[in-house]
JSON list of C-alpha atoms and ligand atoms in Angstrom, two decimals:
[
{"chain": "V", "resi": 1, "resn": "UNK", "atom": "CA", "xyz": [14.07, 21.44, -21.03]},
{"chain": "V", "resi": 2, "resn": "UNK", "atom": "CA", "xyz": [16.70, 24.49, -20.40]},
{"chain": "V", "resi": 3, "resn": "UNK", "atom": "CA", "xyz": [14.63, 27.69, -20.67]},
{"chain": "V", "resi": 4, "resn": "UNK", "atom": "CA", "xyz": [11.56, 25.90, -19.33]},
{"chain": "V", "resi": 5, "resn": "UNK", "atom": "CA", "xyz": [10.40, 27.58, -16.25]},
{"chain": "V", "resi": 6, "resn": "UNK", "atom": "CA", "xyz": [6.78, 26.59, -15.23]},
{"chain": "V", "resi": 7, "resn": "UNK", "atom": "CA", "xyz": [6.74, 22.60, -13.94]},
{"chain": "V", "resi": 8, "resn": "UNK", "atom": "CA", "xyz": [5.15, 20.50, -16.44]},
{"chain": "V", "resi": 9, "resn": "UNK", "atom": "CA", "xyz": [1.48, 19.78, -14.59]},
{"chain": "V", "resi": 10, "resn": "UNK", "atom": "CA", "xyz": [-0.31, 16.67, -14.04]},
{"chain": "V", "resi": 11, "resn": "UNK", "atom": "CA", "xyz": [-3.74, 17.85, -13.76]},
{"chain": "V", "resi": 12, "resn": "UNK", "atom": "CA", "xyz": [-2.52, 18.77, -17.39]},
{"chain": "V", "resi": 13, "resn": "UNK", "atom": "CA", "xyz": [-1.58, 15.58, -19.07]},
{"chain": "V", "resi": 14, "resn": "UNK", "atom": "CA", "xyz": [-4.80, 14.30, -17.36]},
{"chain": "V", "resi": 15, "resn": "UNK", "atom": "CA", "xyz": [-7.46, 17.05, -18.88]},
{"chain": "V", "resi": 16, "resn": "UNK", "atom": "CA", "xyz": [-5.62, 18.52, -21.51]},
{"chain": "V", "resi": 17, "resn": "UNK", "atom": "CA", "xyz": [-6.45, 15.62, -24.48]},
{"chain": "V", "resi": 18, "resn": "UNK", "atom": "CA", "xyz": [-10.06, 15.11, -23.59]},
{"chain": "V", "resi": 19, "resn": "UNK", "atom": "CA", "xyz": [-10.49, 18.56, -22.79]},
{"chain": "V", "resi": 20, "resn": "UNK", "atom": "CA", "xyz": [-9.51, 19.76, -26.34]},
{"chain": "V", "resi": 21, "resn": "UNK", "atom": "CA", "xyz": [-11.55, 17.05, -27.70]},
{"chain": "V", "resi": 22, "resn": "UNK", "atom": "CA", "xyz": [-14.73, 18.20, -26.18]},
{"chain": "V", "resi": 23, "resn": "UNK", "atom": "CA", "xyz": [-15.56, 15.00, -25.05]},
{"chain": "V", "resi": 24, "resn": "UNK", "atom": "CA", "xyz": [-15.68, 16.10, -20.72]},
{"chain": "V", "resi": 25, "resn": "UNK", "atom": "CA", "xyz": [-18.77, 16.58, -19.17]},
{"chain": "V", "resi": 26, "resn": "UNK", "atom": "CA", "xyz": [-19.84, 19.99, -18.02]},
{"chain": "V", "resi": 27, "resn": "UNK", "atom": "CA", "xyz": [-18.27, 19.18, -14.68]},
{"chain": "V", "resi": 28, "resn": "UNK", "atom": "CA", "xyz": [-15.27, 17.83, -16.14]},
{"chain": "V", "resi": 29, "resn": "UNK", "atom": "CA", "xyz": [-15.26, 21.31, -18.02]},
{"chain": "V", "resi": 30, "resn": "UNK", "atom": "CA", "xyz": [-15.78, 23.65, -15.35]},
{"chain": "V", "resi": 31, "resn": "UNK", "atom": "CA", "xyz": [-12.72, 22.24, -13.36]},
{"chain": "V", "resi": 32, "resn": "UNK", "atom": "CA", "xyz": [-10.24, 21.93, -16.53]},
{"chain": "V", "resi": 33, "resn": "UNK", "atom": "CA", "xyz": [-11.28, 25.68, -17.10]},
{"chain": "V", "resi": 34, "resn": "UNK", "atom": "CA", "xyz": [-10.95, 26.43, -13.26]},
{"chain": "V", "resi": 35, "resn": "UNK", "atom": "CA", "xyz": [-7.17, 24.89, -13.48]},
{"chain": "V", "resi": 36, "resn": "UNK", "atom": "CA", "xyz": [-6.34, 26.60, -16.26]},
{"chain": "V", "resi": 37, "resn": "UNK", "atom": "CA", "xyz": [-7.13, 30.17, -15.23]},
{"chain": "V", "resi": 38, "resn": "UNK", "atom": "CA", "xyz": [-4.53, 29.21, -12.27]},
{"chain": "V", "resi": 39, "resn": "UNK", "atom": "CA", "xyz": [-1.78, 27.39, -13.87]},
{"chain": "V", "resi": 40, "resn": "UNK", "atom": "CA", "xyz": [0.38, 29.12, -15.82]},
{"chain": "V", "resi": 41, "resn": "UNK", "atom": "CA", "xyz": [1.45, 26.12, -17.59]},
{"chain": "V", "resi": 42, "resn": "UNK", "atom": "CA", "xyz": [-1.86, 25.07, -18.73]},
{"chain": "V", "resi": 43, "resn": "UNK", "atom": "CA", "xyz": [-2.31, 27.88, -20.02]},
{"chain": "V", "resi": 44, "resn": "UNK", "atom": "CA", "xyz": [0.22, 28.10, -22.17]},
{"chain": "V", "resi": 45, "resn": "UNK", "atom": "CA", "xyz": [-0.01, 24.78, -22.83]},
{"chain": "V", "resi": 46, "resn": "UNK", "atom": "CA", "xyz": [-3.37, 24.85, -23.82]},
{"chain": "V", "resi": 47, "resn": "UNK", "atom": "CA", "xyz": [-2.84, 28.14, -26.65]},
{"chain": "V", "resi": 48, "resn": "UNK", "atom": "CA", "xyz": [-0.20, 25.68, -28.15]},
{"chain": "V", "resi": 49, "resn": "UNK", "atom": "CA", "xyz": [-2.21, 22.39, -28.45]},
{"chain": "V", "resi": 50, "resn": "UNK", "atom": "CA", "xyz": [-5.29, 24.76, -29.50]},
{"chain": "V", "resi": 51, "resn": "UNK", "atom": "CA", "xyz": [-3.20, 26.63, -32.32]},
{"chain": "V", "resi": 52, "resn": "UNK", "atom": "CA", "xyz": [-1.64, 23.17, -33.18]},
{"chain": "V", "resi": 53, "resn": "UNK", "atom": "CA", "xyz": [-5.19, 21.74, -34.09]},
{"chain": "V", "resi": 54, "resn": "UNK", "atom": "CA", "xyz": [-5.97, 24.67, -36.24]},
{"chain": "V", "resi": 55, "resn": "UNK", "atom": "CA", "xyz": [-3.27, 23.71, -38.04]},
{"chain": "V", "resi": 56, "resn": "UNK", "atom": "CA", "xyz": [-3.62, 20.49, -38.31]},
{"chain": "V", "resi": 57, "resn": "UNK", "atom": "CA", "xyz": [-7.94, 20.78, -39.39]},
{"chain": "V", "resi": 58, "resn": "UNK", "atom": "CA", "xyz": [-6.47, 23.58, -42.07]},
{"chain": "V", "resi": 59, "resn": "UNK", "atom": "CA", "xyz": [-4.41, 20.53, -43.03]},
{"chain": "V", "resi": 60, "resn": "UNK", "atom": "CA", "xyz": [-6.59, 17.78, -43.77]},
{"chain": "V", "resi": 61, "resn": "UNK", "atom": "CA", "xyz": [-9.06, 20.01, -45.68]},
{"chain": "V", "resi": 62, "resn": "UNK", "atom": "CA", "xyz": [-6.19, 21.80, -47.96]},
{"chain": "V", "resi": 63, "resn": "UNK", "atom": "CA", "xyz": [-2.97, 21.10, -48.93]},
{"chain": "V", "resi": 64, "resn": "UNK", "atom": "CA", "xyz": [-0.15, 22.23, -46.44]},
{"chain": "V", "resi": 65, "resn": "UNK", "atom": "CA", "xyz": [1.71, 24.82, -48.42]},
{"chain": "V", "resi": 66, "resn": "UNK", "atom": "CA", "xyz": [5.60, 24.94, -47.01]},
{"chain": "V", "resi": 67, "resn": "UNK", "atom": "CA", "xyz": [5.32, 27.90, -44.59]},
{"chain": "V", "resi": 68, "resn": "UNK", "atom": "CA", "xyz": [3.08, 26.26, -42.96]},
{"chain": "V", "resi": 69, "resn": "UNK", "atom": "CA", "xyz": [4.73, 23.36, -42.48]},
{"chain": "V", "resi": 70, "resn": "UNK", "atom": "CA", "xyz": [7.86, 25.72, -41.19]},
{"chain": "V", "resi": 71, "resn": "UNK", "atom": "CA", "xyz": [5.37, 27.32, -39.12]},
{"chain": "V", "resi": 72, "resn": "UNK", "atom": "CA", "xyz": [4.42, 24.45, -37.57]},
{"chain": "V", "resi": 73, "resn": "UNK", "atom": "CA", "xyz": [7.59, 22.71, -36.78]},
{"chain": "V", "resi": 74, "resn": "UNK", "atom": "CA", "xyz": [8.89, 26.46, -34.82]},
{"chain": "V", "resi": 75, "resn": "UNK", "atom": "CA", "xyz": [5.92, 25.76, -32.91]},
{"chain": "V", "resi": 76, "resn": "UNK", "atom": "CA", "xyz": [6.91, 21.94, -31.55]},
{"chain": "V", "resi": 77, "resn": "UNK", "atom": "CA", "xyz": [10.76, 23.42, -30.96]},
{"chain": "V", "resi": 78, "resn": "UNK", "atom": "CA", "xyz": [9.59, 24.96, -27.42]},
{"chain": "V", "resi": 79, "resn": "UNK", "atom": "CA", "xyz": [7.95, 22.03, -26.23]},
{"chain": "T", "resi": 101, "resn": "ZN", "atom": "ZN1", "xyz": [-1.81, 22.68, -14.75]}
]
Protein backbone atom coordinates (compact mmCIF):
# COMPACT_ATOMS: atom_id res chain seq x y z
CA UNK A 1 0.00 0.00 0.00
CA UNK A 2 1.79 3.50 -1.06
CA UNK A 3 2.72 5.22 2.22
CA UNK A 4 3.23 1.85 3.91
CA UNK A 5 6.70 1.60 5.15
CA UNK A 6 7.21 -1.27 7.73
CA UNK A 7 6.88 -4.96 5.78
CA UNK A 8 3.76 -6.57 6.67
CA UNK A 9 5.14 -9.52 9.26
CA UNK A 10 4.43 -13.08 9.37
CA UNK A 11 5.09 -13.84 12.86
CA UNK A 12 2.10 -11.28 12.81
CA UNK A 13 -0.65 -12.84 10.85
CA UNK A 14 0.40 -16.00 12.83
CA UNK A 15 -0.01 -14.50 16.65
CA UNK A 16 -1.84 -11.54 16.12
CA UNK A 17 -5.71 -13.27 16.07
CA UNK A 18 -5.14 -15.71 18.87
CA UNK A 19 -3.08 -13.38 20.65
CA UNK A 20 -5.89 -10.72 20.92
CA UNK A 21 -8.22 -13.42 21.73
CA UNK A 22 -6.42 -14.52 24.79
CA UNK A 23 -6.61 -17.90 23.91
CA UNK A 24 -2.19 -18.55 23.78
CA UNK A 25 -0.62 -20.15 26.44
CA UNK A 26 1.73 -18.28 28.71
CA UNK A 27 4.54 -19.33 26.40
CA UNK A 28 2.72 -18.51 23.40
CA UNK A 29 2.29 -15.05 25.26
CA UNK A 30 5.65 -14.30 26.31
CA UNK A 31 7.00 -14.67 22.65
CA UNK A 32 3.99 -12.66 20.86
CA UNK A 33 4.87 -9.93 23.54
CA UNK A 34 8.71 -10.47 22.93
CA UNK A 35 7.98 -9.85 18.96
CA UNK A 36 6.08 -7.12 19.45
CA UNK A 37 8.37 -4.95 21.56
CA UNK A 38 10.78 -5.51 18.34
CA UNK A 39 8.65 -5.13 15.39
CA UNK A 40 7.54 -2.04 14.58
CA UNK A 41 4.78 -3.36 12.61
CA UNK A 42 3.28 -5.39 15.25
CA UNK A 43 3.15 -2.88 17.10
CA UNK A 44 1.28 -0.77 15.35
CA UNK A 45 -0.60 -3.35 14.19
CA UNK A 46 -1.54 -4.55 17.34
CA UNK A 47 -2.89 -0.66 18.81
CA UNK A 48 -5.18 -0.89 15.65
CA UNK A 49 -6.74 -4.41 16.00
CA UNK A 50 -6.86 -3.59 19.95
CA UNK A 51 -8.72 -0.12 19.41
CA UNK A 52 -10.80 -1.89 16.65
CA UNK A 53 -12.24 -4.42 19.29
CA UNK A 54 -13.13 -1.67 21.64
CA UNK A 55 -15.12 -0.56 19.15
CA UNK A 56 -16.60 -3.24 18.07
CA UNK A 57 -17.56 -4.69 22.18
CA UNK A 58 -18.94 -0.81 22.59
CA UNK A 59 -20.96 -1.97 19.58
CA UNK A 60 -22.72 -4.99 20.40
CA UNK A 61 -23.68 -3.70 23.90
CA UNK A 62 -25.06 -0.11 22.54
CA UNK A 63 -26.17 1.19 19.56
CA UNK A 64 -23.40 2.59 17.16
CA UNK A 65 -24.21 6.25 17.00
CA UNK A 66 -22.81 7.70 13.39
CA UNK A 67 -19.45 9.15 14.55
CA UNK A 68 -18.61 6.20 15.52
CA UNK A 69 -19.24 4.46 12.69
CA UNK A 70 -17.10 7.42 10.77
CA UNK A 71 -14.61 6.83 13.32
CA UNK A 72 -14.29 3.52 12.62
CA UNK A 73 -14.18 3.35 8.93
CA UNK A 74 -10.92 6.33 9.11
CA UNK A 75 -9.46 3.70 11.10
CA UNK A 76 -9.64 0.61 8.31
CA UNK A 77 -8.47 3.43 5.47
CA UNK A 78 -4.64 2.91 6.59
CA UNK A 79 -4.67 -0.65 6.53
ZN1 LIG B 1 6.05 -8.67 13.48
Amino acid sequence: MAGFEIDPCEKCEEVMQPYLDRVLSEDEVGEAEQHLAGCPYCARRYRFEESLRRFVRKACSEQMPPELKERLAALRTPL
